[in-house]
Amino acid sequence: MQWILEPWPWYISGPLIALTMFMLLYVGKSFGMSSNLRTLCTLCGADKTSDFFKFDWKSQRWNLLVMTGAVIGGFVASNYLSDDQVPNLNPTTVAQLQATGFESAGSAYAPAELFAEEALSDPKTLAILLIGGMLVGFGARYAGGCTSGHSISGISNLQLPSLIATMGFFIGGLLMIHLIFPLIF
Amino acid sequence: MKSIIYLIIGTFFGIVMYKSEAASWFRIYEMFNFQSIHMYGLMGSALVVGIIGVQYIKRNKIKDVHANPIIITDKEKSFPRYLIGGIFFGLGWALAGACPGPMFVLAGAGYFPILVVILGAVLGTWVYGLLKDRLPH
């Protein structure tokens, strides 16, 4: 059982992501996490500001439960199924990150510079997290889905729109890392 | 009782996201620098299994647990919304290092600053809802 505590290799995890999609299809639902963000807007009263949020949120209750499960999964995996898991990054990546101020690269699961609680007292870090989140939320709804809905479900169904969206995800990601990161880090 | 099923599937998904390191900001950074096969292998192997499985479901008209045919709704045909929306999403994915599944996984793993990312994602979705009719689709 020791292998469970180790990082899971991609060729095991990838098929398990597909299995998540098949389990949802089998219970008559679909795999798409960003829809929950719209439901959360409606629950916060956004239906009073735009028709886009006027829908019966109870029809999405199942997906909110999947989302809640993801929180539980994160808790269980980090506390009971890991022995202080640290991604085994490419040494070049680690060196590159350390040179740009990410000293936790190579010794943490997520960068302490952004995700340690002290980071919350730094206005620049707060802005990075908030703006990053806003771009994800805005972009996911604009594109009609995220990595789960488009890159996994949509491409599995051989849908051209999902391939275009996934190409967009990569164009945006490459622009951020190669053009914008040098300006902010 | 049915609620439990969704919680279990979500928990399974959360564990896979954490253990596969798809929820690690570092892995996303490494991916966009083309310095590891990890994330490409992860998505690639998910797609190989996904494509074969979905084609099998369609050819054999497999039914779900309620005996209804499994249907994956096609997305409406268009170009700008997928490309432009996708680019916005990618910018955020690389900056925050988390997409809409993993951000909740990280909250469960105890990285509380991720709550700011989640708040941002809800706000961003709201902004889309407000601007929707004025954006090219």
PDB file of C-alpha atoms in Angstrom:
ATOM      1  CA  MET A   1       0.000   0.000   0.000  1.00  0.00           C
ATOM      2  CA  GLN A   2       3.076   2.244   0.167  1.00  0.00           C
ATOM      3  CA  TRP A   3       2.519   3.282  -3.477  1.00  0.00           C
ATOM      4  CA  ILE A   4      -0.659   5.137  -2.482  1.00  0.00           C
ATOM      5  CA  LEU A   5       1.395   7.565  -0.408  1.00  0.00           C
ATOM      6  CA  GLU A   6       3.800   8.209  -3.279  1.00  0.00           C
ATOM      7  CA  PRO A   7       2.910  10.711  -6.045  1.00  0.00           C
ATOM      8  CA  TRP A   8       0.729   8.940  -8.596  1.00  0.00           C
ATOM      9  CA  PRO A   9       2.293   8.654 -12.054  1.00  0.00           C
ATOM     10  CA  TRP A  10       0.496  10.377 -14.922  1.00  0.00           C
ATOM     11  CA  TYR A  11      -0.289   7.108 -16.717  1.00  0.00           C
ATOM     12  CA  ILE A  12      -2.312   5.987 -13.676  1.00  0.00           C
ATOM     13  CA  SER A  13      -3.912   9.366 -12.879  1.00  0.00           C
ATOM     14  CA  GLY A  14      -4.854  10.234 -16.473  1.00  0.00           C
ATOM     15  CA  PRO A  15      -7.095   7.180 -16.934  1.00  0.00           C
ATOM     16  CA  LEU A  16      -8.553   7.869 -13.462  1.00  0.00           C
ATOM     17  CA  ILE A  17      -9.580  11.361 -14.658  1.00  0.00           C
ATOM     18  CA  ALA A  18     -11.346   9.673 -17.592  1.00  0.00           C
ATOM     19  CA  LEU A  19     -12.947   7.301 -15.065  1.00  0.00           C
ATOM     20  CA  THR A  20     -14.333  10.318 -13.161  1.00  0.00           C
ATOM     21  CA  MET A  21     -15.990  11.467 -16.391  1.00  0.00           C
ATOM     22  CA  PHE A  22     -17.416   7.992 -17.074  1.00  0.00           C
ATOM     23  CA  MET A  23     -18.802   7.703 -13.534  1.00  0.00           C
ATOM     24  CA  LEU A  24     -20.623  11.023 -14.003  1.00  0.00           C
ATOM     25  CA  LEU A  25     -21.932   9.959 -17.426  1.00  0.00           C
ATOM     26  CA  TYR A  26     -23.113   6.683 -15.928  1.00  0.00           C
ATOM     27  CA  VAL A  27     -25.183   8.458 -13.266  1.00  0.00           C
ATOM     28  CA  GLY A  28     -26.708  10.611 -16.029  1.00  0.00           C
ATOM     29  CA  LYS A  29     -24.627  13.768 -15.498  1.00  0.00           C
ATOM     30  CA  SER A  30     -21.614  15.364 -17.130  1.00  0.00           C
ATOM     31  CA  PHE A  31     -18.100  16.342 -16.134  1.00  0.00           C
ATOM     32  CA  GLY A  32     -17.739  20.139 -15.919  1.00  0.00           C
ATOM     33  CA  MET A  33     -16.454  21.904 -12.839  1.00  0.00           C
ATOM     34  CA  SER A  34     -16.704  25.556 -13.893  1.00  0.00           C
ATOM     35  CA  SER A  35     -20.524  25.403 -14.115  1.00  0.00           C
ATOM     36  CA  ASN A  36     -20.429  25.460 -10.320  1.00  0.00           C
ATOM     37  CA  LEU A  37     -19.041  28.999 -10.412  1.00  0.00           C
ATOM     38  CA  ARG A  38     -22.189  30.151 -12.206  1.00  0.00           C
ATOM     39  CA  THR A  39     -24.350  28.328  -9.663  1.00  0.00           C
ATOM     40  CA  LEU A  40     -22.414  30.012  -6.837  1.00  0.00           C
ATOM     41  CA  CYS A  41     -23.135  33.404  -8.472  1.00  0.00           C
ATOM     42  CA  THR A  42     -26.849  32.611  -8.545  1.00  0.00           C
ATOM     43  CA  LEU A  43     -26.722  31.535  -4.886  1.00  0.00           C
ATOM     44  CA  CYS A  44     -25.104  34.904  -4.076  1.00  0.00           C
ATOM     45  CA  GLY A  45     -28.008  36.733  -5.730  1.00  0.00           C
ATOM     46  CA  ALA A  46     -26.479  37.448  -9.147  1.00  0.00           C
ATOM     47  CA  ASP A  47     -29.813  36.481 -10.756  1.00  0.00           C
ATOM     48  CA  LYS A  48     -31.010  39.975  -9.833  1.00  0.00           C
ATOM     49  CA  THR A  49     -28.286  41.517 -12.013  1.00  0.00           C
ATOM     50  CA  SER A  50     -28.312  39.423 -15.188  1.00  0.00           C
ATOM     51  CA  ASP A  51     -30.598  36.893 -16.844  1.00  0.00           C
ATOM     52  CA  PHE A  52     -27.557  34.668 -17.327  1.00  0.00           C
ATOM     53  CA  PHE A  53     -27.887  33.722 -13.667  1.00  0.00           C
ATOM     54  CA  LYS A  54     -31.663  33.136 -13.758  1.00  0.00           C
ATOM     55  CA  PHE A  55     -31.976  29.367 -13.629  1.00  0.00           C
ATOM     56  CA  ASP A  56     -33.097  26.808 -11.114  1.00  0.00           C
ATOM     57  CA  TRP A  57     -29.902  26.297  -9.124  1.00  0.00           C
ATOM     58  CA  LYS A  58     -31.353  23.144  -7.605  1.00  0.00           C
ATOM     59  CA  SER A  59     -30.904  21.432 -10.988  1.00  0.00           C
ATOM     60  CA  GLN A  60     -27.161  21.892 -10.358  1.00  0.00           C
ATOM     61  CA  ARG A  61     -27.205  20.665  -6.768  1.00  0.00           C
ATOM     62  CA  TRP A  62     -25.534  17.410  -7.833  1.00  0.00           C
ATOM     63  CA  ASN A  63     -22.564  19.342  -9.254  1.00  0.00           C
ATOM     64  CA  LEU A  64     -22.207  21.386  -6.059  1.00  0.00           C
ATOM     65  CA  LEU A  65     -21.950  18.027  -4.286  1.00  0.00           C
ATOM     66  CA  VAL A  66     -19.206  16.915  -6.681  1.00  0.00           C
ATOM     67  CA  MET A  67     -17.435  20.205  -5.910  1.00  0.00           C
ATOM     68  CA  THR A  68     -17.843  19.601  -2.162  1.00  0.00           C
ATOM     69  CA  GLY A  69     -16.425  16.127  -2.713  1.00  0.00           C
ATOM     70  CA  ALA A  70     -13.383  17.697  -4.407  1.00  0.00           C
ATOM     71  CA  VAL A  71     -12.756  19.705  -1.218  1.00  0.00           C
ATOM     72  CA  ILE A  72     -13.043  16.514   0.862  1.00  0.00           C
ATOM     73  CA  GLY A  73     -10.768  14.720  -1.614  1.00  0.00           C
ATOM     74  CA  GLY A  74      -8.112  17.417  -1.228  1.00  0.00           C
ATOM     75  CA  PHE A  75      -8.314  17.083   2.559  1.00  0.00           C
ATOM     76  CA  VAL A  76      -8.141  13.290   2.519  1.00  0.00           C
ATOM     77  CA  ALA A  77      -5.349  13.116  -0.081  1.00  0.00           C
ATOM     78  CA  SER A  78      -3.114  15.670   1.622  1.00  0.00           C
ATOM     79  CA  ASN A  79      -3.653  14.425   5.196  1.00  0.00           C
ATOM     80  CA  TYR A  80      -4.056  10.670   4.875  1.00  0.00           C
ATOM     81  CA  LEU A  81      -2.794   9.598   1.460  1.00  0.00           C
ATOM     82  CA  SER A  82       0.446  11.569   1.248  1.00  0.00           C
ATOM     83  CA  ASP A  83       3.751  11.659   2.990  1.00  0.00           C
ATOM     84  CA  ASP A  84       4.392  15.393   2.486  1.00  0.00           C
ATOM     85  CA  GLN A  85       4.089  15.119  -1.299  1.00  0.00           C
ATOM     86  CA  VAL A  86       6.438  17.366  -3.272  1.00  0.00           C
ATOM     87  CA  PRO A  87       6.257  17.329  -7.086  1.00  0.00           C
ATOM     88  CA  ASN A  88       9.414  15.937  -8.622  1.00  0.00           C
ATOM     89  CA  LEU A  89       9.951  18.878 -10.975  1.00  0.00           C
ATOM     90  CA  ASN A  90      12.521  19.202 -13.712  1.00  0.00           C
ATOM     91  CA  PRO A  91      15.698  20.649 -12.046  1.00  0.00           C
ATOM     92  CA  THR A  92      15.721  23.365 -14.751  1.00  0.00           C
ATOM     93  CA  THR A  93      12.222  24.410 -13.689  1.00  0.00           C
ATOM     94  CA  VAL A  94      13.320  24.540 -10.033  1.00  0.00           C
ATOM     95  CA  ALA A  95      16.410  26.622 -10.844  1.00  0.00           C
ATOM     96  CA  GLN A  96      14.383  28.967 -13.035  1.00  0.00           C
ATOM     97  CA  LEU A  97      11.759  29.467 -10.297  1.00  0.00           C
ATOM     98  CA  GLN A  98      14.304  29.988  -7.545  1.00  0.00           C
ATOM     99  CA  ALA A  99      16.016  32.633  -9.662  1.00  0.00           C
ATOM    100  CA  THR A 100      12.690  34.493  -9.939  1.00  0.00           C
ATOM    101  CA  GLY A 101      12.041  34.444  -6.177  1.00  0.00           C
ATOM    102  CA  PHE A 102      10.107  31.183  -5.739  1.00  0.00           C
ATOM    103  CA  GLU A 103      12.422  29.706  -3.143  1.00  0.00           C
ATOM    104  CA  SER A 104       9.898  27.020  -2.177  1.00  0.00           C
ATOM    105  CA  ALA A 105      10.225  25.418  -5.648  1.00  0.00           C
ATOM    106  CA  GLY A 106      11.375  21.824  -5.271  1.00  0.00           C
ATOM    107  CA  SER A 107      10.440  21.610  -1.587  1.00  0.00           C
ATOM    108  CA  ALA A 108       6.668  22.270  -1.493  1.00  0.00           C
ATOM    109  CA  TYR A 109       3.466  21.077  -3.174  1.00  0.00           C
ATOM    110  CA  ALA A 110       2.300  24.656  -3.840  1.00  0.00           C
ATOM    111  CA  PRO A 111       4.497  27.784  -3.721  1.00  0.00           C
ATOM    112  CA  ALA A 112       4.653  29.271  -0.223  1.00  0.00           C
ATOM    113  CA  GLU A 113       5.206  32.638  -1.922  1.00  0.00           C
ATOM    114  CA  LEU A 114       1.566  32.537  -3.086  1.00  0.00           C
ATOM    115  CA  PHE A 115      -0.229  29.991  -0.907  1.00  0.00           C
ATOM    116  CA  ALA A 116       1.231  30.270   2.599  1.00  0.00           C
ATOM    117  CA  GLU A 117      -1.063  32.217   4.921  1.00  0.00           C
ATOM    118  CA  GLU A 118       1.535  35.009   5.306  1.00  0.00           C
ATOM    119  CA  ALA A 119       1.147  35.625   1.579  1.00  0.00           C
ATOM    120  CA  LEU A 120      -2.296  37.076   2.308  1.00  0.00           C
ATOM    121  CA  SER A 121      -0.779  40.147   3.984  1.00  0.00           C
ATOM    122  CA  ASP A 122       1.060  41.100   0.788  1.00  0.00           C
ATOM    123  CA  PRO A 123      -1.124  43.279  -1.500  1.00  0.00           C
ATOM    124  CA  LYS A 124       0.747  42.145  -4.630  1.00  0.00           C
ATOM    125  CA  THR A 125       0.125  38.463  -3.840  1.00  0.00           C
ATOM    126  CA  LEU A 126      -3.521  39.169  -3.066  1.00  0.00           C
ATOM    127  CA  ALA A 127      -3.875  40.940  -6.410  1.00  0.00           C
ATOM    128  CA  ILE A 128      -2.225  38.027  -8.251  1.00  0.00           C
ATOM    129  CA  LEU A 129      -4.580  35.490  -6.652  1.00  0.00           C
ATOM    130  CA  LEU A 130      -7.689  37.616  -7.200  1.00  0.00           C
ATOM    131  CA  ILE A 131      -6.891  38.540 -10.807  1.00  0.00           C
ATOM    132  CA  GLY A 132      -5.818  34.965 -11.611  1.00  0.00           C
ATOM    133  CA  GLY A 133      -9.130  33.704 -10.252  1.00  0.00           C
ATOM    134  CA  MET A 134     -11.131  36.344 -12.135  1.00  0.00           C
ATOM    135  CA  LEU A 135      -9.477  35.440 -15.446  1.00  0.00           C
ATOM    136  CA  VAL A 136     -10.247  31.751 -14.839  1.00  0.00           C
ATOM    137  CA  GLY A 137     -13.899  32.451 -13.977  1.00  0.00           C
ATOM    138  CA  PHE A 138     -14.473  34.946 -16.794  1.00  0.00           C
ATOM    139  CA  GLY A 139     -12.641  32.841 -19.375  1.00  0.00           C
ATOM    140  CA  ALA A 140     -14.295  29.563 -18.409  1.00  0.00           C
ATOM    141  CA  ARG A 141     -17.793  30.976 -18.809  1.00  0.00           C
ATOM    142  CA  TYR A 142     -16.912  32.916 -21.976  1.00  0.00           C
ATOM    143  CA  ALA A 143     -15.476  29.728 -23.501  1.00  0.00           C
ATOM    144  CA  GLY A 144     -18.388  27.688 -22.158  1.00  0.00           C
ATOM    145  CA  GLY A 145     -16.251  25.323 -20.118  1.00  0.00           C
ATOM    146  CA  CYS A 146     -12.878  24.664 -18.540  1.00  0.00           C
ATOM    147  CA  THR A 147     -10.276  21.917 -18.551  1.00  0.00           C
ATOM    148  CA  SER A 148     -12.805  19.300 -17.402  1.00  0.00           C
ATOM    149  CA  GLY A 149     -15.702  20.301 -19.658  1.00  0.00           C
ATOM    150  CA  HIS A 150     -13.688  21.105 -22.786  1.00  0.00           C
ATOM    151  CA  SER A 151     -10.223  19.518 -22.623  1.00  0.00           C
ATOM    152  CA  ILE A 152     -11.425  16.194 -21.186  1.00  0.00           C
ATOM    153  CA  SER A 153     -15.173  15.735 -21.898  1.00  0.00           C
ATOM    154  CA  GLY A 154     -15.401  17.804 -25.082  1.00  0.00           C
ATOM    155  CA  ILE A 155     -12.310  16.405 -26.793  1.00  0.00           C
ATOM    156  CA  SER A 156     -13.267  12.857 -25.718  1.00  0.00           C
ATOM    157  CA  ASN A 157     -16.478  13.524 -27.654  1.00  0.00           C
ATOM    158  CA  LEU A 158     -14.369  14.837 -30.589  1.00  0.00           C
ATOM    159  CA  GLN A 159     -15.962  18.286 -30.503  1.00  0.00           C
ATOM    160  CA  LEU A 160     -14.180  20.947 -32.526  1.00  0.00           C
ATOM    161  CA  PRO A 161     -15.246  23.812 -30.164  1.00  0.00           C
ATOM    162  CA  SER A 162     -13.487  22.046 -27.295  1.00  0.00           C
ATOM    163  CA  LEU A 163     -10.303  21.678 -29.308  1.00  0.00           C
ATOM    164  CA  ILE A 164     -10.402  25.409 -30.139  1.00  0.00           C
ATOM    165  CA  ALA A 165     -11.003  26.259 -26.464  1.00  0.00           C
ATOM    166  CA  THR A 166      -8.112  24.031 -25.370  1.00  0.00           C
ATOM    167  CA  MET A 167      -5.847  25.727 -27.897  1.00  0.00           C
ATOM    168  CA  GLY A 168      -6.972  29.017 -26.361  1.00  0.00           C
ATOM    169  CA  PHE A 169      -6.116  27.719 -22.860  1.00  0.00           C
ATOM    170  CA  PHE A 170      -2.571  27.005 -24.057  1.00  0.00           C
ATOM    171  CA  ILE A 171      -2.156  30.291 -25.921  1.00  0.00           C
ATOM    172  CA  GLY A 172      -3.250  32.151 -22.763  1.00  0.00           C
ATOM    173  CA  GLY A 173      -1.005  30.074 -20.522  1.00  0.00           C
ATOM    174  CA  LEU A 174       2.037  30.543 -22.742  1.00  0.00           C
ATOM    175  CA  LEU A 175       1.412  34.318 -22.954  1.00  0.00           C
ATOM    176  CA  MET A 176       1.175  34.505 -19.156  1.00  0.00           C
ATOM    177  CA  ILE A 177       4.321  32.476 -18.421  1.00  0.00           C
ATOM    178  CA  HIS A 178       6.554  33.821 -21.160  1.00  0.00           C
ATOM    179  CA  LEU A 179       5.427  37.429 -21.612  1.00  0.00           C
ATOM    180  CA  ILE A 180       3.650  38.532 -18.438  1.00  0.00           C
ATOM    181  CA  PHE A 181       5.561  36.597 -15.723  1.00  0.00           C
ATOM    182  CA  PRO A 182       8.841  38.430 -16.500  1.00  0.00           C
ATOM    183  CA  LEU A 183       6.970  41.696 -15.790  1.00  0.00           C
ATOM    184  CA  ILE A 184       5.475  40.624 -12.450  1.00  0.00           C
ATOM    185  CA  PHE A 185       8.033  38.232 -10.908  1.00  0.00           C
TER     186      PHE A 185
ATOM    187  CA  MET B   1     -28.927   8.503  -0.845  1.00  0.00           C
ATOM    188  CA  LYS B   2     -28.218   9.778  -4.365  1.00  0.00           C
ATOM    189  CA  SER B   3     -26.367  12.740  -2.894  1.00  0.00           C
ATOM    190  CA  ILE B   4     -23.780  10.376  -1.469  1.00  0.00           C
ATOM    191  CA  ILE B   5     -22.897   9.150  -4.981  1.00  0.00           C
ATOM    192  CA  TYR B   6     -21.995  12.678  -6.123  1.00  0.00           C
ATOM    193  CA  LEU B   7     -19.973  13.299  -2.975  1.00  0.00           C
ATOM    194  CA  ILE B   8     -18.079  10.047  -3.521  1.00  0.00           C
ATOM    195  CA  ILE B   9     -17.351  10.813  -7.193  1.00  0.00           C
ATOM    196  CA  GLY B  10     -16.207  14.315  -6.187  1.00  0.00           C
ATOM    197  CA  THR B  11     -13.985  12.936  -3.432  1.00  0.00           C
ATOM    198  CA  PHE B  12     -12.438  10.457  -5.857  1.00  0.00           C
ATOM    199  CA  PHE B  13     -11.836  13.294  -8.339  1.00  0.00           C
ATOM    200  CA  GLY B  14     -10.284  15.461  -5.610  1.00  0.00           C
ATOM    201  CA  ILE B  15      -7.916  12.700  -4.532  1.00  0.00           C
ATOM    202  CA  VAL B  16      -6.846  12.089  -8.150  1.00  0.00           C
ATOM    203  CA  MET B  17      -6.272  15.828  -8.729  1.00  0.00           C
ATOM    204  CA  TYR B  18      -4.109  16.095  -5.605  1.00  0.00           C
ATOM    205  CA  LYS B  19      -2.141  12.862  -6.030  1.00  0.00           C
ATOM    206  CA  SER B  20      -1.546  13.476  -9.759  1.00  0.00           C
ATOM    207  CA  GLU B  21      -0.241  16.983  -8.904  1.00  0.00           C
ATOM    208  CA  ALA B  22      -2.623  18.564 -11.424  1.00  0.00           C
ATOM    209  CA  ALA B  23      -3.483  20.801  -8.439  1.00  0.00           C
ATOM    210  CA  SER B  24       0.130  21.959  -8.066  1.00  0.00           C
ATOM    211  CA  TRP B  25       0.923  25.468  -9.298  1.00  0.00           C
ATOM    212  CA  PHE B  26       4.478  24.222  -9.992  1.00  0.00           C
ATOM    213  CA  ARG B  27       3.277  21.528 -12.402  1.00  0.00           C
ATOM    214  CA  ILE B  28       1.289  24.083 -14.416  1.00  0.00           C
ATOM    215  CA  TYR B  29       4.338  26.349 -14.613  1.00  0.00           C
ATOM    216  CA  GLU B  30       6.508  23.412 -15.691  1.00  0.00           C
ATOM    217  CA  MET B  31       3.959  22.421 -18.335  1.00  0.00           C
ATOM    218  CA  PHE B  32       3.891  25.877 -19.935  1.00  0.00           C
ATOM    219  CA  ASN B  33       7.697  25.775 -20.033  1.00  0.00           C
ATOM    220  CA  PHE B  34       7.603  22.378 -21.809  1.00  0.00           C
ATOM    221  CA  GLN B  35      10.002  21.026 -19.183  1.00  0.00           C
ATOM    222  CA  SER B  36       8.212  17.783 -18.307  1.00  0.00           C
ATOM    223  CA  ILE B  37       5.963  15.236 -19.902  1.00  0.00           C
ATOM    224  CA  HIS B  38       3.956  14.987 -16.661  1.00  0.00           C
ATOM    225  CA  MET B  39       0.933  17.203 -17.424  1.00  0.00           C
ATOM    226  CA  TYR B  40       0.881  16.292 -21.130  1.00  0.00           C
ATOM    227  CA  GLY B  41       0.964  12.607 -20.244  1.00  0.00           C
ATOM    228  CA  LEU B  42      -1.778  13.158 -17.688  1.00  0.00           C
ATOM    229  CA  MET B  43      -4.136  14.879 -20.129  1.00  0.00           C
ATOM    230  CA  GLY B  44      -3.044  12.696 -23.042  1.00  0.00           C
ATOM    231  CA  SER B  45      -3.708   9.413 -21.244  1.00  0.00           C
ATOM    232  CA  ALA B  46      -7.039  10.764 -19.913  1.00  0.00           C
ATOM    233  CA  LEU B  47      -7.967  11.581 -23.516  1.00  0.00           C
ATOM    234  CA  VAL B  48      -6.911   8.227 -24.969  1.00  0.00           C
ATOM    235  CA  VAL B  49      -9.144   6.434 -22.453  1.00  0.00           C
ATOM    236  CA  GLY B  50     -11.822   9.157 -22.770  1.00  0.00           C
ATOM    237  CA  ILE B  51     -12.031   9.089 -26.574  1.00  0.00           C
ATOM    238  CA  ILE B  52     -12.127   5.270 -26.760  1.00  0.00           C
ATOM    239  CA  GLY B  53     -14.743   5.078 -23.992  1.00  0.00           C
ATOM    240  CA  VAL B  54     -17.010   7.782 -25.420  1.00  0.00           C
ATOM    241  CA  GLN B  55     -16.860   6.234 -28.911  1.00  0.00           C
ATOM    242  CA  TYR B  56     -17.714   2.850 -27.357  1.00  0.00           C
ATOM    243  CA  ILE B  57     -20.669   4.397 -25.502  1.00  0.00           C
ATOM    244  CA  LYS B  58     -21.960   6.018 -28.702  1.00  0.00           C
ATOM    245  CA  ARG B  59     -21.538   2.991 -31.000  1.00  0.00           C
ATOM    246  CA  ASN B  60     -23.140   0.604 -28.549  1.00  0.00           C
ATOM    247  CA  LYS B  61     -25.781   3.076 -27.335  1.00  0.00           C
ATOM    248  CA  ILE B  62     -24.849   2.397 -23.711  1.00  0.00           C
ATOM    249  CA  LYS B  63     -27.488   3.470 -21.193  1.00  0.00           C
ATOM    250  CA  ASP B  64     -26.954   5.169 -17.877  1.00  0.00           C
ATOM    251  CA  VAL B  65     -28.129   3.969 -14.475  1.00  0.00           C
ATOM    252  CA  HIS B  66     -31.652   5.371 -15.130  1.00  0.00           C
ATOM    253  CA  ALA B  67     -31.806   3.413 -18.434  1.00  0.00           C
ATOM    254  CA  ASN B  68     -31.580   6.659 -20.423  1.00  0.00           C
ATOM    255  CA  PRO B  69     -29.154   6.781 -23.352  1.00  0.00           C
ATOM    256  CA  ILE B  70     -25.885   8.538 -22.457  1.00  0.00           C
ATOM    257  CA  ILE B  71     -25.788  11.748 -24.474  1.00  0.00           C
ATOM    258  CA  ILE B  72     -22.977  14.263 -24.474  1.00  0.00           C
ATOM    259  CA  THR B  73     -24.475  17.512 -25.725  1.00  0.00           C
ATOM    260  CA  ASP B  74     -22.512  19.060 -28.564  1.00  0.00           C
ATOM    261  CA  LYS B  75     -21.301  22.598 -27.967  1.00  0.00           C
ATOM    262  CA  GLU B  76     -22.813  25.218 -30.275  1.00  0.00           C
ATOM    263  CA  LYS B  77     -20.695  25.861 -33.347  1.00  0.00           C
ATOM    264  CA  SER B  78     -18.767  29.094 -33.126  1.00  0.00           C
ATOM    265  CA  PHE B  79     -15.168  30.243 -33.116  1.00  0.00           C
ATOM    266  CA  PRO B  80     -14.500  33.559 -31.307  1.00  0.00           C
ATOM    267  CA  ARG B  81     -15.977  32.631 -27.937  1.00  0.00           C
ATOM    268  CA  TYR B  82     -13.906  29.461 -27.650  1.00  0.00           C
ATOM    269  CA  LEU B  83     -10.653  31.066 -28.703  1.00  0.00           C
ATOM    270  CA  ILE B  84     -11.008  34.403 -26.848  1.00  0.00           C
ATOM    271  CA  GLY B  85     -12.625  32.861 -23.780  1.00  0.00           C
ATOM    272  CA  GLY B  86     -10.017  30.120 -23.846  1.00  0.00           C
ATOM    273  CA  ILE B  87      -7.168  32.654 -23.907  1.00  0.00           C
ATOM    274  CA  PHE B  88      -8.620  34.509 -20.882  1.00  0.00           C
ATOM    275  CA  PHE B  89      -8.927  31.179 -19.071  1.00  0.00           C
ATOM    276  CA  GLY B  90      -5.352  30.191 -19.939  1.00  0.00           C
ATOM    277  CA  LEU B  91      -3.981  33.496 -18.624  1.00  0.00           C
ATOM    278  CA  GLY B  92      -5.664  32.843 -15.297  1.00  0.00           C
ATOM    279  CA  TRP B  93      -4.803  29.143 -15.223  1.00  0.00           C
ATOM    280  CA  ALA B  94      -1.086  29.929 -15.528  1.00  0.00           C
ATOM    281  CA  LEU B  95      -1.210  32.847 -13.063  1.00  0.00           C
ATOM    282  CA  ALA B  96      -3.225  31.196 -10.288  1.00  0.00           C
ATOM    283  CA  GLY B  97      -1.912  27.725 -11.180  1.00  0.00           C
ATOM    284  CA  ALA B  98      -5.343  26.221 -10.647  1.00  0.00           C
ATOM    285  CA  CYS B  99      -8.392  25.529 -12.773  1.00  0.00           C
ATOM    286  CA  PRO B 100     -11.954  25.261 -11.390  1.00  0.00           C
ATOM    287  CA  GLY B 101     -11.580  21.687 -10.050  1.00  0.00           C
ATOM    288  CA  PRO B 102      -8.171  21.913  -8.372  1.00  0.00           C
ATOM    289  CA  MET B 103      -8.964  25.241  -6.684  1.00  0.00           C
ATOM    290  CA  PHE B 104     -11.491  23.422  -4.497  1.00  0.00           C
ATOM    291  CA  VAL B 105      -9.060  20.543  -3.964  1.00  0.00           C
ATOM    292  CA  LEU B 106      -6.449  23.005  -2.676  1.00  0.00           C
ATOM    293  CA  ALA B 107      -8.999  24.551  -0.322  1.00  0.00           C
ATOM    294  CA  GLY B 108      -9.527  21.087   1.170  1.00  0.00           C
ATOM    295  CA  ALA B 109      -5.769  20.520   1.354  1.00  0.00           C
ATOM    296  CA  GLY B 110      -5.539  23.575   3.605  1.00  0.00           C
ATOM    297  CA  TYR B 111      -4.023  26.206   1.280  1.00  0.00           C
ATOM    298  CA  PHE B 112      -6.382  28.918   2.447  1.00  0.00           C
ATOM    299  CA  PRO B 113      -5.156  31.748   0.154  1.00  0.00           C
ATOM    300  CA  ILE B 114      -6.790  29.704  -2.640  1.00  0.00           C
ATOM    301  CA  LEU B 115     -10.081  31.073  -1.268  1.00  0.00           C
ATOM    302  CA  VAL B 116      -9.074  34.418  -2.809  1.00  0.00           C
ATOM    303  CA  VAL B 117      -8.705  32.637  -6.168  1.00  0.00           C
ATOM    304  CA  ILE B 118     -12.145  31.043  -5.717  1.00  0.00           C
ATOM    305  CA  LEU B 119     -13.645  34.422  -4.831  1.00  0.00           C
ATOM    306  CA  GLY B 120     -11.998  35.855  -7.961  1.00  0.00           C
ATOM    307  CA  ALA B 121     -13.360  33.008 -10.101  1.00  0.00           C
ATOM    308  CA  VAL B 122     -16.910  33.651  -8.845  1.00  0.00           C
ATOM    309  CA  LEU B 123     -16.472  37.398  -9.480  1.00  0.00           C
ATOM    310  CA  GLY B 124     -15.072  36.724 -12.958  1.00  0.00           C
ATOM    311  CA  THR B 125     -18.062  34.531 -13.777  1.00  0.00           C
ATOM    312  CA  TRP B 126     -20.360  37.300 -12.561  1.00  0.00           C
ATOM    313  CA  VAL B 127     -18.543  39.892 -14.730  1.00  0.00           C
ATOM    314  CA  TYR B 128     -19.043  37.572 -17.735  1.00  0.00           C
ATOM    315  CA  GLY B 129     -22.762  37.381 -16.952  1.00  0.00           C
ATOM    316  CA  LEU B 130     -22.971  41.184 -16.880  1.00  0.00           C
ATOM    317  CA  LEU B 131     -21.019  41.711 -20.119  1.00  0.00           C
ATOM    318  CA  LYS B 132     -22.237  38.639 -21.995  1.00  0.00           C
ATOM    319  CA  ASP B 133     -24.440  40.442 -24.520  1.00  0.00           C
ATOM    320  CA  ARG B 134     -21.707  42.920 -25.411  1.00  0.00           C
ATOM    321  CA  LEU B 135     -18.993  40.336 -26.083  1.00  0.00           C
ATOM    322  CA  PRO B 136     -18.326  38.713 -29.459  1.00  0.00           C
ATOM    323  CA  HIS B 137     -19.412  35.098 -29.432  1.00  0.00           C
TER     324      HIS B 137
END
